[in-house]
Tab-separated table of C-alpha atoms in Angstrom:
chain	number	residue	atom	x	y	z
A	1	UNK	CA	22.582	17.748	-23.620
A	2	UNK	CA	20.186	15.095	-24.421
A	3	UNK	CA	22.596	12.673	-23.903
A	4	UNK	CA	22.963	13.612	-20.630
A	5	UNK	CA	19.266	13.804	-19.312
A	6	UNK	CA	19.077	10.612	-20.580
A	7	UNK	CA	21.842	8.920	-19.172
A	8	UNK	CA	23.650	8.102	-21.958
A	9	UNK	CA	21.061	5.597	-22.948
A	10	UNK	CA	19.332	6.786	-26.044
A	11	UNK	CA	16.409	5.317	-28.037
A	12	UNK	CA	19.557	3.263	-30.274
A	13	UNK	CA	16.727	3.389	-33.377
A	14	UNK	CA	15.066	6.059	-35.158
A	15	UNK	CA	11.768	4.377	-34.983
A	16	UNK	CA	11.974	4.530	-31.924
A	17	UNK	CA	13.181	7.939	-30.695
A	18	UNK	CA	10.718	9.036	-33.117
A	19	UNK	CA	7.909	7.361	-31.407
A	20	UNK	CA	9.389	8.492	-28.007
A	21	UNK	CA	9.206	12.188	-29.041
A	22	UNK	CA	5.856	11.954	-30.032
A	23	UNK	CA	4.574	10.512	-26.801
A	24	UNK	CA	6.543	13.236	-25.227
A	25	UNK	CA	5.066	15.984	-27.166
A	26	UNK	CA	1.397	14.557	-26.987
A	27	UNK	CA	1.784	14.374	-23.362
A	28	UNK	CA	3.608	17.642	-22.923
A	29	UNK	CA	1.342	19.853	-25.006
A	30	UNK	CA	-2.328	17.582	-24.055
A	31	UNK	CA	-4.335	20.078	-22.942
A	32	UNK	CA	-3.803	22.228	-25.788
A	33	UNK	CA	-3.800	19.689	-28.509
A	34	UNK	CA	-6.354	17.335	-26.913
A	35	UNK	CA	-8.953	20.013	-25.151
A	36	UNK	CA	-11.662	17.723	-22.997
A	37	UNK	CA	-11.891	15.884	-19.772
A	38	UNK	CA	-11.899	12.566	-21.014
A	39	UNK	CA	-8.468	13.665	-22.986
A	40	UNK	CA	-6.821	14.905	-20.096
A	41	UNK	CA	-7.643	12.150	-17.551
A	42	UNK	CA	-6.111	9.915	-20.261
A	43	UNK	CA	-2.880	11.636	-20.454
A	44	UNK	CA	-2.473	11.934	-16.569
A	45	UNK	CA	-2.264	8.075	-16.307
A	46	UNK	CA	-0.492	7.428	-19.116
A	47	UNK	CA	2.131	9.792	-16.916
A	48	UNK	CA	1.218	8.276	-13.601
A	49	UNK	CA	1.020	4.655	-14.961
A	50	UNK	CA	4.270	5.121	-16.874
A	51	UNK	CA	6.342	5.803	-13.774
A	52	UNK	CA	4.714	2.927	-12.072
A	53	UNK	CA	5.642	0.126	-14.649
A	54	UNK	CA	8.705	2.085	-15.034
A	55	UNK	CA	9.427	1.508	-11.303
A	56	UNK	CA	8.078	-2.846	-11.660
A	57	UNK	CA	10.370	-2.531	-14.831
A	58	UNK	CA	13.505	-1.969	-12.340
A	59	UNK	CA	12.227	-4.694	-9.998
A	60	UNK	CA	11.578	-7.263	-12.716
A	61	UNK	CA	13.362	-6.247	-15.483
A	62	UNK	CA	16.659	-5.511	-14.253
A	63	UNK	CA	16.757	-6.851	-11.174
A	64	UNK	CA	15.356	-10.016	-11.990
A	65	UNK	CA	12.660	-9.950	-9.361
A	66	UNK	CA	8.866	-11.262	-9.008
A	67	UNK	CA	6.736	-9.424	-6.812
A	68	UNK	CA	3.058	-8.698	-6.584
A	69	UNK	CA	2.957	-6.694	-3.888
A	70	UNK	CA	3.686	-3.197	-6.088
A	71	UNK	CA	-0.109	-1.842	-5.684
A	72	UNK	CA	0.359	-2.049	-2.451
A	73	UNK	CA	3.084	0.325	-2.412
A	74	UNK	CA	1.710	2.562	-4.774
A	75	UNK	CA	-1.539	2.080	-2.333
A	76	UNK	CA	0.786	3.642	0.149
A	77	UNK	CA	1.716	6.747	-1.352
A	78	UNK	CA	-1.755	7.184	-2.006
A	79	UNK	CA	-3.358	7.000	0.779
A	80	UNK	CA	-0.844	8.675	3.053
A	81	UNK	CA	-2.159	11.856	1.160
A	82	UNK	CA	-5.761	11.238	1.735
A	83	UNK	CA	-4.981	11.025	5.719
A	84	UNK	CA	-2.474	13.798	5.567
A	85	UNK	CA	-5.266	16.052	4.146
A	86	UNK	CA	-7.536	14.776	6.189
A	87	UNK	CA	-6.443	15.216	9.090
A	88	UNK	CA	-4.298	18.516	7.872
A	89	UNK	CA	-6.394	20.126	5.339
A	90	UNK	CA	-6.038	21.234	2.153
A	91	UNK	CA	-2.523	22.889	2.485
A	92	UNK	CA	0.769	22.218	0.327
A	93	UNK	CA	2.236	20.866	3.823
A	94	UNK	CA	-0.427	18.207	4.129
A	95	UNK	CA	0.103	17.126	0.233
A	96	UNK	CA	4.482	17.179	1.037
A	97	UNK	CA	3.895	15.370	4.377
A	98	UNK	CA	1.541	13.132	2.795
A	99	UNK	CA	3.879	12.269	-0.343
A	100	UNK	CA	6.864	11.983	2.096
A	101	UNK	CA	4.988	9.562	4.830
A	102	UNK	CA	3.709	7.245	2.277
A	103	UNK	CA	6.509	6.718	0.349
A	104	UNK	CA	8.544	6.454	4.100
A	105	UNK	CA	6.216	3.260	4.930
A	106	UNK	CA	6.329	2.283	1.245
A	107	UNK	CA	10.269	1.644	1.458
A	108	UNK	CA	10.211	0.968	5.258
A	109	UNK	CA	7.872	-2.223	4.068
A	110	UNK	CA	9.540	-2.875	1.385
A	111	UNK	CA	12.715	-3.313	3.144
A	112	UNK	CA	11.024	-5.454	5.628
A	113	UNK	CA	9.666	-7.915	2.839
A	114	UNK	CA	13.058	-8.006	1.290
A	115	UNK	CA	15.294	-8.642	4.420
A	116	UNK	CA	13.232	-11.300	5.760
A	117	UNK	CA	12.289	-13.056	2.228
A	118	UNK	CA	14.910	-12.114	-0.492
A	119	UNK	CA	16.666	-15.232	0.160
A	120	UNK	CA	14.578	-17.967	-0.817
A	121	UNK	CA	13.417	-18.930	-4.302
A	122	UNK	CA	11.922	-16.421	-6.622
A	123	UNK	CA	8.324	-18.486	-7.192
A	124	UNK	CA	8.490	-18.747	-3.213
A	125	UNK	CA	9.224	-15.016	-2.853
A	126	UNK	CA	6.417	-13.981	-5.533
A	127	UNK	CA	4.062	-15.923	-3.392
A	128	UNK	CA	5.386	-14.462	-0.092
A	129	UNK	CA	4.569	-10.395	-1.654
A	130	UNK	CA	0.878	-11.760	-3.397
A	131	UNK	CA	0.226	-12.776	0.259
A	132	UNK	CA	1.349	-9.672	2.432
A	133	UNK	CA	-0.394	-7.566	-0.385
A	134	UNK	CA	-3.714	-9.293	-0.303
A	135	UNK	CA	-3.361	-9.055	3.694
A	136	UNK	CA	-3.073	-5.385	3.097
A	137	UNK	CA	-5.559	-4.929	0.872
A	138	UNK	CA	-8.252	-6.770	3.223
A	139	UNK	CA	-6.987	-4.786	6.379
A	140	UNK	CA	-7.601	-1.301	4.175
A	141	UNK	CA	-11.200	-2.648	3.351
A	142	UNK	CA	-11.647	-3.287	7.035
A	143	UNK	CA	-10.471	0.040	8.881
A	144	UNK	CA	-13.258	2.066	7.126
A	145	UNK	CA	-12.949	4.200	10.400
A	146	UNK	CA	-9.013	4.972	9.324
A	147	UNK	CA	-9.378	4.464	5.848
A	148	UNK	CA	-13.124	4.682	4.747
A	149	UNK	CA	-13.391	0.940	3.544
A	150	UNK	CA	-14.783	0.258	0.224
A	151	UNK	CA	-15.845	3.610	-0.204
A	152	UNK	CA	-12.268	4.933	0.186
A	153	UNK	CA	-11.740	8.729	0.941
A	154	UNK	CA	-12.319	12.097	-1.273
A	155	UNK	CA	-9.180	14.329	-1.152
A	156	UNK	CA	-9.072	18.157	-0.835
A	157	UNK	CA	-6.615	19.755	-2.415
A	158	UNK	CA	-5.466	23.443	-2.980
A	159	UNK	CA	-8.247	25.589	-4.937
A	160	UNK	CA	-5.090	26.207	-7.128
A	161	UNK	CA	-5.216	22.769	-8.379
A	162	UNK	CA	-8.975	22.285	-8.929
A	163	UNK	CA	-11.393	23.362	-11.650
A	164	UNK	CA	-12.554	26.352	-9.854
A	165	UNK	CA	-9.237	28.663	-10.364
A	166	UNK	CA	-8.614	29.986	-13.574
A	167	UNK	CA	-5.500	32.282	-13.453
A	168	UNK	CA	-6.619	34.147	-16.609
A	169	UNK	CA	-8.958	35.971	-17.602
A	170	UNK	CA	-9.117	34.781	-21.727
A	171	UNK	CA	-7.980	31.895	-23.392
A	172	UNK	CA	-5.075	30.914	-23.716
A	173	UNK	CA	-4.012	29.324	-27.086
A	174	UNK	CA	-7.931	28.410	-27.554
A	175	UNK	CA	-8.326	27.104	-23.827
A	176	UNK	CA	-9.579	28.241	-20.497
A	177	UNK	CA	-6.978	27.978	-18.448
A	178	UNK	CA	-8.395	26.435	-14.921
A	179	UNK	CA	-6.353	24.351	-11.921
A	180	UNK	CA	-7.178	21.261	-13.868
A	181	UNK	CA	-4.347	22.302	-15.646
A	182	UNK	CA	-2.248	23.006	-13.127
A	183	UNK	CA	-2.917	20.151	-11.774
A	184	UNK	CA	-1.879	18.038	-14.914
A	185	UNK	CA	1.230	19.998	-15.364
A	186	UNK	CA	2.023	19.217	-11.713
A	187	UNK	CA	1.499	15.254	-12.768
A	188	UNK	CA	3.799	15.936	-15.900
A	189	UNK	CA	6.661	17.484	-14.930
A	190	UNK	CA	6.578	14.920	-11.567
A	191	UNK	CA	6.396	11.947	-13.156
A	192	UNK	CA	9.042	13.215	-15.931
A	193	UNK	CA	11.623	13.714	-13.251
A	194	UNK	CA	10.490	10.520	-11.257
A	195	UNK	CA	11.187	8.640	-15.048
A	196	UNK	CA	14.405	10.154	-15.449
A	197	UNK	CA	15.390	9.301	-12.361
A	198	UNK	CA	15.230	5.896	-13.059
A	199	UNK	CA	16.144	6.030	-15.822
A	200	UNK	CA	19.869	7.460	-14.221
A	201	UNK	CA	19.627	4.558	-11.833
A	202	UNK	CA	19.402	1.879	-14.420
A	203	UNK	CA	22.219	3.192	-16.096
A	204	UNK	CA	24.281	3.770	-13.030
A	205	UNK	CA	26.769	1.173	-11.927
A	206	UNK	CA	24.359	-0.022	-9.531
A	207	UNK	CA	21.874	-0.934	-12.586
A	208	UNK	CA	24.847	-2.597	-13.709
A	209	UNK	CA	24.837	-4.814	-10.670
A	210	UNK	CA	21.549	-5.812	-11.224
A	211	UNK	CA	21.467	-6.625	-14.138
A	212	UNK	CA	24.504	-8.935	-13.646
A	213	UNK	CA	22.517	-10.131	-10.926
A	214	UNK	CA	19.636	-11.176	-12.971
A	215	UNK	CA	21.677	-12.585	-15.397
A	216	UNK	CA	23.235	-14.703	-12.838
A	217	UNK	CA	23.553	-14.387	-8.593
A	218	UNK	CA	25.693	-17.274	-7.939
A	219	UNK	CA	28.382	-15.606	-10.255
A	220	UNK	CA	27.904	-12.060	-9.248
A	221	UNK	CA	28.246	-13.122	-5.528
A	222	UNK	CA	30.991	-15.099	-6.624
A	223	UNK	CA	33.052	-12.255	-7.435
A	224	UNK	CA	32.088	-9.902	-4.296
A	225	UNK	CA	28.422	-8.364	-4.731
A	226	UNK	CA	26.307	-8.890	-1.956
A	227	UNK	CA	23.589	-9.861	-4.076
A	228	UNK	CA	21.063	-9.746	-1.097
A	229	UNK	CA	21.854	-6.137	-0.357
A	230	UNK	CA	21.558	-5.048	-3.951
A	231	UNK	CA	18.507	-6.983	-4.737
A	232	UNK	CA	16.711	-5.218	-1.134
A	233	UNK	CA	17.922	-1.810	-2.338
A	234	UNK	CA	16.353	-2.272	-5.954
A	235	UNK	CA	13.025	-3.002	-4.075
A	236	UNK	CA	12.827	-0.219	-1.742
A	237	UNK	CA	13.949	1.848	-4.829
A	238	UNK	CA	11.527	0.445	-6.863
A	239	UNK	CA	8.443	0.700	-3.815
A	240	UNK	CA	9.663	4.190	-3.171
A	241	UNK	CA	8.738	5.532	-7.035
A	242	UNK	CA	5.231	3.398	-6.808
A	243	UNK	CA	4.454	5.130	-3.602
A	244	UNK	CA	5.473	8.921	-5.532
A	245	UNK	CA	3.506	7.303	-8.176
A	246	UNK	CA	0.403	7.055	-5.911
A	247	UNK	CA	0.444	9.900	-3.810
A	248	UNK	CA	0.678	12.091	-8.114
A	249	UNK	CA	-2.178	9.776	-8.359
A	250	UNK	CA	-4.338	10.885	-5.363
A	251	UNK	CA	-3.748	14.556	-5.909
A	252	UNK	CA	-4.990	14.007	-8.997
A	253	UNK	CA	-7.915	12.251	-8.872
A	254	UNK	CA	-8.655	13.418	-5.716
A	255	UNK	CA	-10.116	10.006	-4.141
A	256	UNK	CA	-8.192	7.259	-3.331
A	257	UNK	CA	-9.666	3.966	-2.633
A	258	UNK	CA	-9.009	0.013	-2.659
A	259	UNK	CA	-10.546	-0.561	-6.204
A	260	UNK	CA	-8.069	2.228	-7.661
A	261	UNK	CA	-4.955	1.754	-6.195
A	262	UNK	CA	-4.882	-1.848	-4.351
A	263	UNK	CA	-6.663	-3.891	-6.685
A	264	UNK	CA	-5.595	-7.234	-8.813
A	265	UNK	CA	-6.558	-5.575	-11.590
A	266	UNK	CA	-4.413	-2.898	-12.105
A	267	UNK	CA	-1.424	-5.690	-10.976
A	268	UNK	CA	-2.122	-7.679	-13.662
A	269	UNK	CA	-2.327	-4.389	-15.841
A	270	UNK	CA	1.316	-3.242	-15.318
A	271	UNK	CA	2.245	-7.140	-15.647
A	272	UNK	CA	0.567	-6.589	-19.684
A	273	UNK	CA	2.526	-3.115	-19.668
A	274	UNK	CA	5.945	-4.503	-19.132
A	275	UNK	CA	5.335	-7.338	-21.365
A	276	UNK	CA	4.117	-5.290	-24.329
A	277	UNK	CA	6.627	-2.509	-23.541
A	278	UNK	CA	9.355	-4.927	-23.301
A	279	UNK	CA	11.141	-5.961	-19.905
A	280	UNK	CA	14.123	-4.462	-18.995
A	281	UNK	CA	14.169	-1.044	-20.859
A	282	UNK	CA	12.674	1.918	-19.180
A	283	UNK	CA	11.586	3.044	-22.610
A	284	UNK	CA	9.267	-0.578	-22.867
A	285	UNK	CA	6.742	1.350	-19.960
A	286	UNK	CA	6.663	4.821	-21.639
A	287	UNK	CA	5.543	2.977	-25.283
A	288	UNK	CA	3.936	0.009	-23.561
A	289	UNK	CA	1.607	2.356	-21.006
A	290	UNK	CA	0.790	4.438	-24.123
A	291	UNK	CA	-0.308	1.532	-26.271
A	292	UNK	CA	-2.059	0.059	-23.065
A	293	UNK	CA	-4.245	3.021	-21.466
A	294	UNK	CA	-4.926	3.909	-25.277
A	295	UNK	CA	-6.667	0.963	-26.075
A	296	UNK	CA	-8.456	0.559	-22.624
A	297	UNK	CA	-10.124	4.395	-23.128
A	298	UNK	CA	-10.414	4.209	-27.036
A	299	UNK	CA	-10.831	0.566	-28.151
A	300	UNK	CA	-13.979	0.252	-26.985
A	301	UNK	CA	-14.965	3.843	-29.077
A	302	UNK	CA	-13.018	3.032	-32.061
A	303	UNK	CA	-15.165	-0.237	-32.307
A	304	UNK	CA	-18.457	1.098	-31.976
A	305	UNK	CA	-17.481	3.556	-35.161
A	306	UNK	CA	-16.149	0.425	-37.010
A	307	UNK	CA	-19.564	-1.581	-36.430
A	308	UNK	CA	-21.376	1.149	-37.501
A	309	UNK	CA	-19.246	1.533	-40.619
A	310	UNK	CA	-19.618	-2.376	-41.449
A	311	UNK	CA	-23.081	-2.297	-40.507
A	312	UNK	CA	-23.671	-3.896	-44.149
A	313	UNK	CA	-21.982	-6.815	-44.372
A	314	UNK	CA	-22.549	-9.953	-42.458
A	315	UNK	CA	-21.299	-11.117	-38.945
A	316	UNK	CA	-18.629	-8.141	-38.909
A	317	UNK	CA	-20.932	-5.816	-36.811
A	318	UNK	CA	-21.790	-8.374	-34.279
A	319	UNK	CA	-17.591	-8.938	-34.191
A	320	UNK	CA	-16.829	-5.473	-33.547
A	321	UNK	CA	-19.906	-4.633	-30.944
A	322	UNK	CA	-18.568	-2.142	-28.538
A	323	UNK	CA	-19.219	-4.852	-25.863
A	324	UNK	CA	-16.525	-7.497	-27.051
A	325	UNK	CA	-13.508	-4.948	-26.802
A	326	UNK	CA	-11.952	-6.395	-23.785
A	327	UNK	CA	-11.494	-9.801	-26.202
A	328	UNK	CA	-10.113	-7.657	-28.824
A	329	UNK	CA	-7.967	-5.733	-26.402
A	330	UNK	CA	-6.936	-9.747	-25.507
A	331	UNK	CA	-6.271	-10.595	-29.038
A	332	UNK	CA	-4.433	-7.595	-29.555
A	333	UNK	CA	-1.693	-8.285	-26.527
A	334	UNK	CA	-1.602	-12.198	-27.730
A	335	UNK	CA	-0.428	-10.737	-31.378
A	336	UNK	CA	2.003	-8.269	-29.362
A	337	UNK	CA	3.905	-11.112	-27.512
A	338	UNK	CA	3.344	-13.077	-30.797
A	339	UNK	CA	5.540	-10.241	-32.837
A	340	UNK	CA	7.241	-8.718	-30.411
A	341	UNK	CA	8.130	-11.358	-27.691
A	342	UNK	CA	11.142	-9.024	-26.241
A	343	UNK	CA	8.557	-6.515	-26.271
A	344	UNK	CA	7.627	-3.745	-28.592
A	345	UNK	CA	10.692	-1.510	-27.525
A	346	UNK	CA	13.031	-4.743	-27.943
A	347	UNK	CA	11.732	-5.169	-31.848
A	348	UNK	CA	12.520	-1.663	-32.623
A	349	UNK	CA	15.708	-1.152	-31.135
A	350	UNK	CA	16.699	-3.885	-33.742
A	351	UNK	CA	15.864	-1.396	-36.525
A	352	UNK	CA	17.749	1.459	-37.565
């Protein structure tokens, strides 16, 4: 049965299946095991930032493609749910229509970008998709009469998802039950069928394709695969699960705006994500996201403890001040690639 949900492509290490069910469970059973805002928010996008990289893995990965346009797609998703609610209201059927519109003009574009640019040079192409995505990303900034600008756009959502409902009366296994919850359950389960999706596709004989494609286009074509047609479906596959991605993301948060879903930043995080996690595996951006968004919520936390802790010997404090974790965050991904240069998913897979 496992097997199957997982497409016949297990962990292949016990390491590794081991650290893959305990993700699982942590993320599964968070609100129970991990009661607090801050806790929760984490786990949500380690869920939402999972499928994401998952969905960059497929383009990258296995297809073999450079893009930096996937923000802008998972841009898409989300703010085709702030205009559906918007201009809908705070109904289920604004939140579908939403989902479904943006993730529409998510593969619609995507399909566009590939057609038209798919068939020169990967560098060339990767240039092309930074372009059209920083175009996008100005003309969002711009329409602040469509899209609010800089300031982006709050989100209503169903009182069923928000703070404000609680379904029960008591606790329930030591915690007030509220929407929140509901909410984060609704991110779970989403993103764990958007993941095992992929997960199916990779494994498919059209994840075959691509990866024989990757490994070599003028031989694939050589023997009958149109490798254009494959290599535009993989990227309105792969823009369709960042747009799902998004839209999970704006129902969450409930604001969607340039700096949180079209920004460089968060480009160059799932870039990190896929290397740490290990290109070409979906499991690389369930382990890789995990390692990532722990570090950028904690590191800075787990430092301030450890200065205070060395606060007697010399120089160490100053080393570990709270205020220098983004260069231990940078050491910490150069020793990654160092030790794990096919990723961390990639070194345990060679382990029994």
């Amino acid at each position: 049965m496992v097997r199957l949900f997982l497409s016949g492509d297990g962990p292949q290490s016990r390491i590794l299946g081991a650290v893959l069910l305990l993700i699982l469970f942590a993320l599964a059973f968070a609100p129970f095991l991990f009661p607090g805002t801050r806790s929760l928010e984490t786990a949500a996008r380690i869920c939402i930032f999972i499928v994401l990289v998952a969905s960059y893995d497929l383009l990258l990965g296995y297809a073999g493609i450079v893009s930096f346009a996937h923000t802008m797609f998972f841009g898409m998703g989300a703010y085709g749910v702030a205009l559906a609610t918007r201009n809908m209201g705070t109904g289920y059927d604004a939140l579908i229509i939403g989902t479904l519109g943006g993730t529409a003009l998510a593969a619609a574009f995507a399909l566009l970008i590939a057609l038209f640019s798919l068939r020169v040079r990967a560098i060339f192409f990767a240039m092309i998709t930074l372009a059209i995505a920083s175009a996008v990303a100005v003309l969002v900034s711009q329409l602040s009469g469509i899209t609010g600008g800089e300031d982006g756009l709050n989100i209503r959502i169903p009182r069923e998802l928000t703070p404000a409902f609680r379904p029960f009366d008591g606790p329930v296994m030591g915690v007030n039950i509220t929407g929140r919850h509901l909410n984060y359950y609704l991110v779970f389960f989403s993103c764990l069928i958007m993941f095992l999706i992929m997960l199916r596709v990779v494994n498919s004989p059209f994840g075959r394709v691509l990866q024989a494609i990757r490994e070599n286009a003028f031989r694939a074509e050589a023997i009958g695969y149109r490798v254009v047609l494959y290599r535009a479906l993989a990227t309105v596959l792969s823009a369709a699960m960042a747009a799902l991605a998004g839209a999970v993301f704006a129902i969450w948060l409930r604001y969607v705006g340039p700096a949180t879903t079209l920004g460089v930043e968060i480009m160059l995080d799932i870039l990190l994500i896929v290397v740490i996690g290990g290109m070409g595996t979906m499991y690389g951006a369930v382990v890789g996201t995990a390692v990532f968004v722990l570090a950028q919520n904690y590191l800075k936390d787990w430092m301030g403890g450890a200065s205070e802790a060395t606060s007697f010997l010399p120089l160490v404090p100053d080393l570990l001040n709270p205020d220098r974790w983004l260069l231990w965050l940078g050491i910490l991904f150069i020793l990654s690639v160092y030790f794990f240069p096919t990723g961390i998913v990639g070194r345990l897979r060679g382990k029994l």
